[in-house]
Amino acid sequence: MLTAKQHELIRFIQQRLEETGISPSFEEMKEALDLKSKSGVHRLISALEERGFIRRLPNRARALEVVKLPEDAVTGSGQAKPANDTGATTAATVTAKPVAPEPANDIIDVPLHGRIAAGAPIEAIEGQASMPVPAALLGPGEHYALEVSGDSMVEAGIFDGDFALVRRSDTARDGEIVVALVDDEEATLKYLRRDGGRIRLDPANGAYEPQVYESHRVKVQGKLAGLLRRYH
């Protein structure tokens, strides 16, 4: 037997999967069921999982798959009943539509290539480490992460210890924040500006001066796509 709230939750998850291919967030489930906290959602999901109605997909944050529906949530055509039917139910094995591949709340491991200066250029260290990143922060293309060192980009909201998520690219428009490699050995995170035959790397901190180089000395290694921050 399922409780009314369990029944309501599994119908809500199934409806969202059919509409978008993406399972709802815990906040969305809390609001849909008019619960006071997300802990109530956790308890309902755990109960449904223990009874074999749903399962959590591995390596995906909050991604759920409906394995079977309660029998009175299904009509003769195999479709879910309207959401205003909230009585307690017994179970019938009914295969639900599978979750669409690669939902937006997937987690992706991206290479972590050491530290990069947000001050004077320092070497960007290549490494073999990786870090998990929500796919929704990345968008298309190939990405990597760098730990920010320094405070020259604080006025752009980039702080020492942040992780810059960078989309690989060898070109950028004026005014974009880029990873710039200087003289093939030092890398820095700055605004890119073209000034005649020169490249100007502008900080976002009034305490720092722009860095100006001949254009052949600077190579764009990628463009800032997002940031991750730890709170200690």
GROMACS .gro file of C-alpha atoms in nm:
model
  232
    1MET     CA    1   0.000   0.000   0.000
    2LEU     CA    2   0.118   0.352  -0.080
    3THR     CA    3   0.022   0.655   0.121
    4ALA     CA    4  -0.151   0.948  -0.045
    5LYS     CA    5   0.172   1.152  -0.043
    6GLN     CA    6   0.377   0.868  -0.190
    7HIS     CA    7   0.114   0.824  -0.461
    8GLU     CA    8   0.110   1.197  -0.530
    9LEU     CA    9   0.491   1.213  -0.551
   10ILE     CA   10   0.534   0.923  -0.795
   11ARG     CA   11   0.268   1.072  -1.023
   12PHE     CA   12   0.441   1.411  -1.011
   13ILE     CA   13   0.780   1.257  -1.097
   14GLN     CA   14   0.630   1.055  -1.383
   15GLN     CA   15   0.446   1.358  -1.522
   16ARG     CA   16   0.765   1.569  -1.519
   17LEU     CA   17   0.965   1.291  -1.688
   18GLU     CA   18   0.705   1.259  -1.963
   19GLU     CA   19   0.695   1.635  -2.018
   20THR     CA   20   1.066   1.721  -2.003
   21GLY     CA   21   1.270   1.399  -1.974
   22ILE     CA   22   1.424   1.542  -1.655
   23SER     CA   23   1.331   1.442  -1.302
   24PRO     CA   24   1.216   1.730  -1.079
   25SER     CA   25   1.445   1.884  -0.820
   26PHE     CA   26   1.390   1.827  -0.448
   27GLU     CA   27   1.272   2.187  -0.417
   28GLU     CA   28   1.014   2.135  -0.693
   29MET     CA   29   0.890   1.815  -0.528
   30LYS     CA   30   0.863   1.988  -0.190
   31GLU     CA   31   0.653   2.268  -0.339
   32ALA     CA   32   0.434   2.033  -0.547
   33LEU     CA   33   0.347   1.825  -0.240
   34ASP     CA   34   0.319   2.129  -0.010
   35LEU     CA   35   0.578   1.989   0.231
   36LYS     CA   36   0.756   2.201   0.489
   37SER     CA   37   1.108   2.070   0.422
   38LYS     CA   38   1.313   1.866   0.177
   39SER     CA   39   1.366   1.602   0.444
   40GLY     CA   40   1.005   1.497   0.386
   41VAL     CA   41   1.083   1.450   0.017
   42HIS     CA   42   1.386   1.237   0.107
   43ARG     CA   43   1.170   1.011   0.322
   44LEU     CA   44   0.907   0.968   0.050
   45ILE     CA   45   1.168   0.889  -0.215
   46SER     CA   46   1.340   0.638   0.013
   47ALA     CA   47   1.008   0.465   0.080
   48LEU     CA   48   0.923   0.448  -0.292
   49GLU     CA   49   1.271   0.319  -0.368
   50GLU     CA   50   1.247   0.048  -0.101
   51ARG     CA   51   0.914  -0.066  -0.249
   52GLY     CA   52   1.059  -0.083  -0.601
   53PHE     CA   53   0.855   0.198  -0.756
   54ILE     CA   54   1.150   0.423  -0.840
   55ARG     CA   55   1.526   0.396  -0.859
   56ARG     CA   56   1.805   0.649  -0.846
   57LEU     CA   57   2.024   0.664  -1.156
   58PRO     CA   58   2.396   0.625  -1.082
   59ASN     CA   59   2.634   0.920  -1.137
   60ARG     CA   60   2.347   1.165  -1.180
   61ALA     CA   61   2.249   1.422  -0.920
   62ARG     CA   62   1.886   1.376  -0.811
   63ALA     CA   63   1.804   1.180  -1.132
   64LEU     CA   64   1.517   0.936  -1.077
   65GLU     CA   65   1.352   0.670  -1.292
   66VAL     CA   66   0.998   0.542  -1.238
   67VAL     CA   67   1.017   0.162  -1.249
   68LYS     CA   68   0.644   0.096  -1.196
   69LEU     CA   69   0.329   0.290  -1.119
   70PRO     CA   70   0.050   0.215  -0.871
   71GLU     CA   71  -0.226   0.024  -1.051
   72ASP     CA   72  -0.492   0.290  -0.999
   73ALA     CA   73  -0.263   0.554  -1.149
   74VAL     CA   74  -0.300   0.378  -1.484
   75THR     CA   75  -0.600   0.374  -1.715
   76GLY     CA   76  -0.684   0.103  -1.964
   77SER     CA   77  -0.469   0.279  -2.222
   78GLY     CA   78  -0.168   0.266  -1.991
   79GLN     CA   79  -0.166   0.640  -1.920
   80ALA     CA   80  -0.141   0.794  -1.576
   81LYS     CA   81  -0.466   0.911  -1.418
   82PRO     CA   82  -0.526   1.280  -1.344
   83ALA     CA   83  -0.336   1.425  -1.049
   84ASN     CA   84  -0.647   1.494  -0.836
   85ASP     CA   85  -0.686   1.125  -0.747
   86THR     CA   86  -0.478   1.091  -0.428
   87GLY     CA   87  -0.611   0.782  -0.246
   88ALA     CA   88  -0.391   0.506  -0.101
   89THR     CA   89  -0.313   0.235  -0.355
   90THR     CA   90  -0.173  -0.107  -0.419
   91ALA     CA   91   0.098  -0.174  -0.676
   92ALA     CA   92   0.086  -0.309  -1.029
   93THR     CA   93   0.395  -0.347  -1.242
   94VAL     CA   94   0.362  -0.094  -1.521
   95THR     CA   95   0.674   0.006  -1.711
   96ALA     CA   96   0.707   0.383  -1.729
   97LYS     CA   97   0.878   0.583  -1.999
   98PRO     CA   98   1.255   0.582  -1.951
   99VAL     CA   99   1.437   0.896  -1.855
  100ALA     CA  100   1.581   1.076  -2.156
  101PRO     CA  101   1.960   1.042  -2.172
  102GLU     CA  102   2.187   1.312  -2.034
  103PRO     CA  103   1.940   1.522  -1.834
  104ALA     CA  104   2.041   1.873  -1.733
  105ASN     CA  105   2.114   1.771  -1.373
  106ASP     CA  106   2.384   1.520  -1.474
  107ILE     CA  107   2.726   1.542  -1.316
  108ILE     CA  108   3.028   1.550  -1.548
  109ASP     CA  109   3.392   1.498  -1.449
  110VAL     CA  110   3.611   1.768  -1.605
  111PRO     CA  111   3.995   1.782  -1.593
  112LEU     CA  112   4.137   1.997  -1.315
  113HIS     CA  113   4.455   2.164  -1.437
  114GLY     CA  114   4.605   2.316  -1.123
  115ARG     CA  115   4.599   2.687  -1.037
  116ILE     CA  116   4.578   2.997  -1.251
  117ALA     CA  117   4.663   3.356  -1.157
  118ALA     CA  118   4.408   3.629  -1.119
  119GLY     CA  119   4.698   3.869  -1.060
  120ALA     CA  120   5.041   3.858  -1.220
  121PRO     CA  121   5.071   3.562  -1.461
  122ILE     CA  122   5.180   3.232  -1.307
  123GLU     CA  123   5.215   2.890  -1.457
  124ALA     CA  124   4.893   2.696  -1.508
  125ILE     CA  125   4.987   2.350  -1.387
  126GLU     CA  126   4.874   2.056  -1.595
  127GLY     CA  127   4.750   1.767  -1.384
  128GLN     CA  128   4.563   1.439  -1.394
  129ALA     CA  129   4.298   1.531  -1.135
  130SER     CA  130   3.933   1.588  -1.218
  131MET     CA  131   3.634   1.743  -1.046
  132PRO     CA  132   3.258   1.674  -1.073
  133VAL     CA  133   3.058   1.961  -1.223
  134PRO     CA  134   2.682   1.993  -1.291
  135ALA     CA  135   2.633   1.970  -1.668
  136ALA     CA  136   2.393   2.265  -1.656
  137LEU     CA  137   2.688   2.494  -1.573
  138LEU     CA  138   2.886   2.396  -1.880
  139GLY     CA  139   2.687   2.398  -2.201
  140PRO     CA  140   2.833   2.266  -2.528
  141GLY     CA  141   3.201   2.212  -2.597
  142GLU     CA  142   3.502   2.070  -2.413
  143HIS     CA  143   3.576   2.208  -2.068
  144TYR     CA  144   3.838   2.204  -1.795
  145ALA     CA  145   3.870   2.359  -1.449
  146LEU     CA  146   4.137   2.577  -1.289
  147GLU     CA  147   4.170   2.691  -0.929
  148VAL     CA  148   4.195   3.071  -0.909
  149SER     CA  149   4.488   3.227  -0.724
  150GLY     CA  150   4.485   3.599  -0.647
  151ASP     CA  151   4.235   3.883  -0.625
  152SER     CA  152   4.270   4.079  -0.949
  153MET     CA  153   3.925   3.969  -1.075
  154VAL     CA  154   3.720   4.030  -0.760
  155GLU     CA  155   3.509   4.304  -0.920
  156ALA     CA  156   3.393   4.042  -1.171
  157GLY     CA  157   3.292   3.816  -0.881
  158ILE     CA  158   3.595   3.586  -0.916
  159PHE     CA  159   3.777   3.526  -0.587
  160ASP     CA  160   4.089   3.351  -0.466
  161GLY     CA  161   4.015   2.979  -0.425
  162ASP     CA  162   3.725   2.973  -0.675
  163PHE     CA  163   3.726   2.712  -0.949
  164ALA     CA  164   3.701   2.861  -1.297
  165LEU     CA  165   3.514   2.641  -1.546
  166VAL     CA  166   3.668   2.707  -1.887
  167ARG     CA  167   3.543   2.612  -2.234
  168ARG     CA  168   3.836   2.531  -2.460
  169SER     CA  169   3.875   2.786  -2.740
  170ASP     CA  170   4.162   2.955  -2.920
  171THR     CA  171   3.960   3.266  -3.007
  172ALA     CA  172   3.762   3.521  -2.807
  173ARG     CA  173   3.584   3.851  -2.855
  174ASP     CA  174   3.693   4.175  -2.694
  175GLY     CA  175   3.562   4.200  -2.340
  176GLU     CA  176   3.539   3.827  -2.273
  177ILE     CA  177   3.711   3.671  -1.971
  178VAL     CA  178   3.973   3.430  -2.100
  179VAL     CA  179   4.256   3.205  -1.996
  180ALA     CA  180   4.550   3.375  -2.169
  181LEU     CA  181   4.883   3.196  -2.211
  182VAL     CA  182   5.174   3.441  -2.222
  183ASP     CA  183   5.502   3.342  -2.391
  184ASP     CA  184   5.387   2.976  -2.394
  185GLU     CA  185   5.461   2.937  -2.022
  186GLU     CA  186   5.251   3.162  -1.800
  187ALA     CA  187   4.873   3.174  -1.779
  188THR     CA  188   4.634   3.427  -1.633
  189LEU     CA  189   4.259   3.487  -1.611
  190LYS     CA  190   4.167   3.833  -1.745
  191TYR     CA  191   3.943   4.037  -1.969
  192LEU     CA  192   4.076   4.029  -2.325
  193ARG     CA  193   4.112   4.359  -2.515
  194ARG     CA  194   4.276   4.420  -2.852
  195ASP     CA  195   4.464   4.747  -2.886
  196GLY     CA  196   4.606   4.785  -3.236
  197GLY     CA  197   4.870   4.516  -3.276
  198ARG     CA  198   4.879   4.448  -2.903
  199ILE     CA  199   4.678   4.246  -2.656
  200ARG     CA  200   4.572   4.406  -2.329
  201LEU     CA  201   4.475   4.179  -2.040
  202ASP     CA  202   4.257   4.382  -1.806
  203PRO     CA  203   4.203   4.299  -1.437
  204ALA     CA  204   3.877   4.360  -1.252
  205ASN     CA  205   4.039   4.525  -0.952
  206GLY     CA  206   4.142   4.892  -0.938
  207ALA     CA  207   4.458   4.799  -0.746
  208TYR     CA  208   4.603   4.624  -1.055
  209GLU     CA  209   4.728   4.764  -1.384
  210PRO     CA  210   4.643   4.613  -1.725
  211GLN     CA  211   4.905   4.386  -1.878
  212VAL     CA  212   4.997   4.474  -2.236
  213TYR     CA  213   5.177   4.235  -2.473
  214GLU     CA  214   5.257   4.207  -2.841
  215SER     CA  215   4.982   3.996  -2.993
  216HIS     CA  216   5.214   3.710  -3.090
  217ARG     CA  217   5.304   3.660  -2.723
  218VAL     CA  218   4.946   3.582  -2.612
  219LYS     CA  219   4.741   3.273  -2.693
  220VAL     CA  220   4.380   3.224  -2.587
  221GLN     CA  221   4.341   2.887  -2.414
  222GLY     CA  222   3.971   2.910  -2.331
  223LYS     CA  223   3.680   3.129  -2.222
  224LEU     CA  224   3.524   3.146  -1.878
  225ALA     CA  225   3.202   2.941  -1.873
  226GLY     CA  226   3.120   2.931  -1.501
  227LEU     CA  227   3.247   2.930  -1.143
  228LEU     CA  228   3.234   2.694  -0.848
  229ARG     CA  229   3.298   2.818  -0.495
  230ARG     CA  230   3.357   2.641  -0.166
  231TYR     CA  231   3.223   2.792   0.154
  232HIS     CA  232   3.436   2.705   0.455
   0.00000   0.00000   0.00000
